[in-house]
Amino acid sequence: MDRSEHPQNPYKSYVVEASAGSGKTYQLSHRFLKLVSAGSSPQNILTITFTVKAAAEMKARIISEASDLLLDHNKALAFEKDMAAYFEDYSRMLEFKVSPPKSAQQTAKEILAATQVLRV
């Protein structure tokens, strides 16, 4: 799949339809982190799922992934590499400048500071 058409690309909107157990929580939690890195505020992102259990799992996954960005150097580097590639593709298409993505550490700290106001 072309990187610019990947559902984790924070610079494009997507509708993802998939059956149970297909990795939606994984995709959505990673997209959440990438949206924050691209400049969205964690409290301004609304994440919707069908059950209270799934919502709790989604929130836990987002917090866990954010923590991993602080604790796992390799995950942080991979995250920043992905974001740099998405940003490069996106900024090449625009006629105006956009802010570069936040670092993995900045992204994680912003999410973890907002855990009480996450809208899942």
mmCIF file of C-alpha atoms in Angstrom:
data_model
loop_
_atom_site.group_PDB
_atom_site.id
_atom_site.type_symbol
_atom_site.label_atom_id
_atom_site.label_comp_id
_atom_site.label_asym_id
_atom_site.label_seq_id
_atom_site.Cartn_x
_atom_site.Cartn_y
_atom_site.Cartn_z
ATOM 1 C CA MET A 1 0.000 0.000 0.000
ATOM 2 C CA ASP A 2 1.257 3.464 -0.916
ATOM 3 C CA ARG A 3 2.231 5.372 2.272
ATOM 4 C CA SER A 4 0.118 8.363 1.257
ATOM 5 C CA GLU A 5 -2.953 6.093 1.141
ATOM 6 C CA HIS A 6 -2.318 4.388 4.498
ATOM 7 C CA PRO A 7 -5.072 4.888 7.126
ATOM 8 C CA GLN A 8 -2.491 6.040 9.679
ATOM 9 C CA ASN A 9 -1.599 9.019 7.479
ATOM 10 C CA PRO A 10 -2.617 11.968 9.698
ATOM 11 C CA TYR A 11 -2.813 14.380 6.772
ATOM 12 C CA LYS A 12 -5.762 12.626 5.098
ATOM 13 C CA SER A 13 -9.225 11.495 6.194
ATOM 14 C CA TYR A 14 -10.239 7.848 6.008
ATOM 15 C CA VAL A 15 -13.170 5.579 6.650
ATOM 16 C CA VAL A 16 -12.038 2.150 7.760
ATOM 17 C CA GLU A 17 -14.532 -0.705 7.588
ATOM 18 C CA ALA A 18 -13.357 -4.018 8.958
ATOM 19 C CA SER A 19 -14.638 -7.055 10.816
ATOM 20 C CA ALA A 20 -13.964 -7.956 14.434
ATOM 21 C CA GLY A 21 -10.374 -8.901 15.186
ATOM 22 C CA SER A 22 -8.943 -7.271 12.068
ATOM 23 C CA GLY A 23 -6.799 -4.651 13.816
ATOM 24 C CA LYS A 24 -9.058 -1.580 13.963
ATOM 25 C CA THR A 25 -7.998 -0.714 17.516
ATOM 26 C CA TYR A 26 -4.355 -0.944 16.473
ATOM 27 C CA GLN A 27 -4.906 1.297 13.440
ATOM 28 C CA LEU A 28 -7.000 3.856 15.315
ATOM 29 C CA SER A 29 -4.667 4.101 18.318
ATOM 30 C CA HIS A 30 -1.654 4.647 16.055
ATOM 31 C CA ARG A 31 -3.587 7.162 13.984
ATOM 32 C CA PHE A 32 -4.457 9.024 17.193
ATOM 33 C CA LEU A 33 -0.755 9.390 18.048
ATOM 34 C CA LYS A 34 0.046 10.546 14.531
ATOM 35 C CA LEU A 35 -2.770 13.101 14.541
ATOM 36 C CA VAL A 36 -1.323 14.623 17.712
ATOM 37 C CA SER A 37 2.160 14.650 16.194
ATOM 38 C CA ALA A 38 0.760 16.421 13.128
ATOM 39 C CA GLY A 39 -0.657 19.192 15.322
ATOM 40 C CA SER A 40 -4.053 18.134 16.646
ATOM 41 C CA SER A 41 -4.755 18.525 20.356
ATOM 42 C CA PRO A 42 -5.548 15.213 22.077
ATOM 43 C CA GLN A 43 -8.716 16.641 23.620
ATOM 44 C CA ASN A 44 -9.982 17.705 20.175
ATOM 45 C CA ILE A 45 -9.868 14.210 18.693
ATOM 46 C CA LEU A 46 -13.061 12.204 19.037
ATOM 47 C CA THR A 47 -12.588 8.449 18.837
ATOM 48 C CA ILE A 48 -15.777 6.428 18.477
ATOM 49 C CA THR A 49 -16.356 2.724 18.868
ATOM 50 C CA PHE A 50 -19.406 0.525 19.473
ATOM 51 C CA THR A 51 -19.061 -0.686 23.067
ATOM 52 C CA VAL A 52 -17.900 0.649 26.429
ATOM 53 C CA LYS A 53 -15.417 -2.239 26.595
ATOM 54 C CA ALA A 54 -13.954 -1.349 23.196
ATOM 55 C CA ALA A 55 -13.717 2.330 24.189
ATOM 56 C CA ALA A 56 -11.804 1.416 27.364
ATOM 57 C CA GLU A 57 -9.488 -0.805 25.314
ATOM 58 C CA MET A 58 -8.920 2.002 22.805
ATOM 59 C CA LYS A 59 -8.066 4.531 25.524
ATOM 60 C CA ALA A 60 -5.741 2.057 27.245
ATOM 61 C CA ARG A 61 -4.021 1.303 23.929
ATOM 62 C CA ILE A 62 -3.504 5.017 23.168
ATOM 63 C CA ILE A 63 -1.985 5.597 26.609
ATOM 64 C CA SER A 64 0.170 2.470 26.320
ATOM 65 C CA GLU A 65 1.444 3.440 22.856
ATOM 66 C CA ALA A 66 2.216 6.974 24.054
ATOM 67 C CA SER A 67 4.148 5.530 27.008
ATOM 68 C CA ASP A 68 6.071 3.267 24.641
ATOM 69 C CA LEU A 69 7.181 6.318 22.654
ATOM 70 C CA LEU A 70 8.817 7.665 25.811
ATOM 71 C CA LEU A 71 10.360 4.375 26.924
ATOM 72 C CA ASP A 72 11.319 2.590 23.713
ATOM 73 C CA HIS A 73 13.950 4.420 21.677
ATOM 74 C CA ASN A 74 13.438 2.193 18.613
ATOM 75 C CA LYS A 75 9.667 2.784 18.581
ATOM 76 C CA ALA A 76 10.258 6.510 18.920
ATOM 77 C CA LEU A 77 12.681 6.508 15.981
ATOM 78 C CA ALA A 78 10.288 4.474 13.803
ATOM 79 C CA PHE A 79 7.423 6.819 14.716
ATOM 80 C CA GLU A 80 9.465 9.904 13.810
ATOM 81 C CA LYS A 81 10.597 8.309 10.535
ATOM 82 C CA ASP A 82 6.973 7.562 9.578
ATOM 83 C CA MET A 83 5.854 11.066 10.493
ATOM 84 C CA ALA A 84 8.696 12.642 8.523
ATOM 85 C CA ALA A 85 7.687 10.643 5.438
ATOM 86 C CA TYR A 86 3.991 11.524 5.783
ATOM 87 C CA PHE A 87 4.895 15.186 6.313
ATOM 88 C CA GLU A 88 7.234 15.257 3.325
ATOM 89 C CA ASP A 89 4.565 13.767 1.045
ATOM 90 C CA TYR A 90 1.905 16.154 2.346
ATOM 91 C CA SER A 91 3.974 19.348 2.331
ATOM 92 C CA ARG A 92 5.121 18.661 -1.238
ATOM 93 C CA MET A 93 1.489 18.870 -2.410
ATOM 94 C CA LEU A 94 0.739 22.203 -0.692
ATOM 95 C CA GLU A 95 1.406 25.729 -1.817
ATOM 96 C CA PHE A 96 1.786 26.962 1.774
ATOM 97 C CA LYS A 97 3.977 25.887 4.672
ATOM 98 C CA VAL A 98 2.745 23.666 7.461
ATOM 99 C CA SER A 99 4.464 22.989 10.758
ATOM 100 C CA PRO A 100 6.618 19.889 10.850
ATOM 101 C CA PRO A 101 5.440 17.034 13.068
ATOM 102 C CA LYS A 102 6.180 16.981 16.779
ATOM 103 C CA SER A 103 8.805 14.573 18.029
ATOM 104 C CA ALA A 104 7.782 11.217 19.491
ATOM 105 C CA GLN A 105 8.631 12.511 22.952
ATOM 106 C CA GLN A 106 6.597 15.720 22.542
ATOM 107 C CA THR A 107 3.664 13.716 21.174
ATOM 108 C CA ALA A 108 3.758 11.215 24.034
ATOM 109 C CA LYS A 109 4.004 13.882 26.723
ATOM 110 C CA GLU A 110 1.083 15.826 25.248
ATOM 111 C CA ILE A 111 -1.127 12.722 25.153
ATOM 112 C CA LEU A 112 -0.164 11.548 28.621
ATOM 113 C CA ALA A 113 -0.817 15.003 30.065
ATOM 114 C CA ALA A 114 -4.334 14.863 28.596
ATOM 115 C CA THR A 115 -5.405 11.383 29.699
ATOM 116 C CA GLN A 116 -8.282 12.734 31.791
ATOM 117 C CA VAL A 117 -9.807 14.625 28.856
ATOM 118 C CA LEU A 118 -9.357 12.101 26.034
ATOM 119 C CA ARG A 119 -12.664 11.670 24.203
ATOM 120 C CA VAL A 120 -13.002 7.958 23.494
#
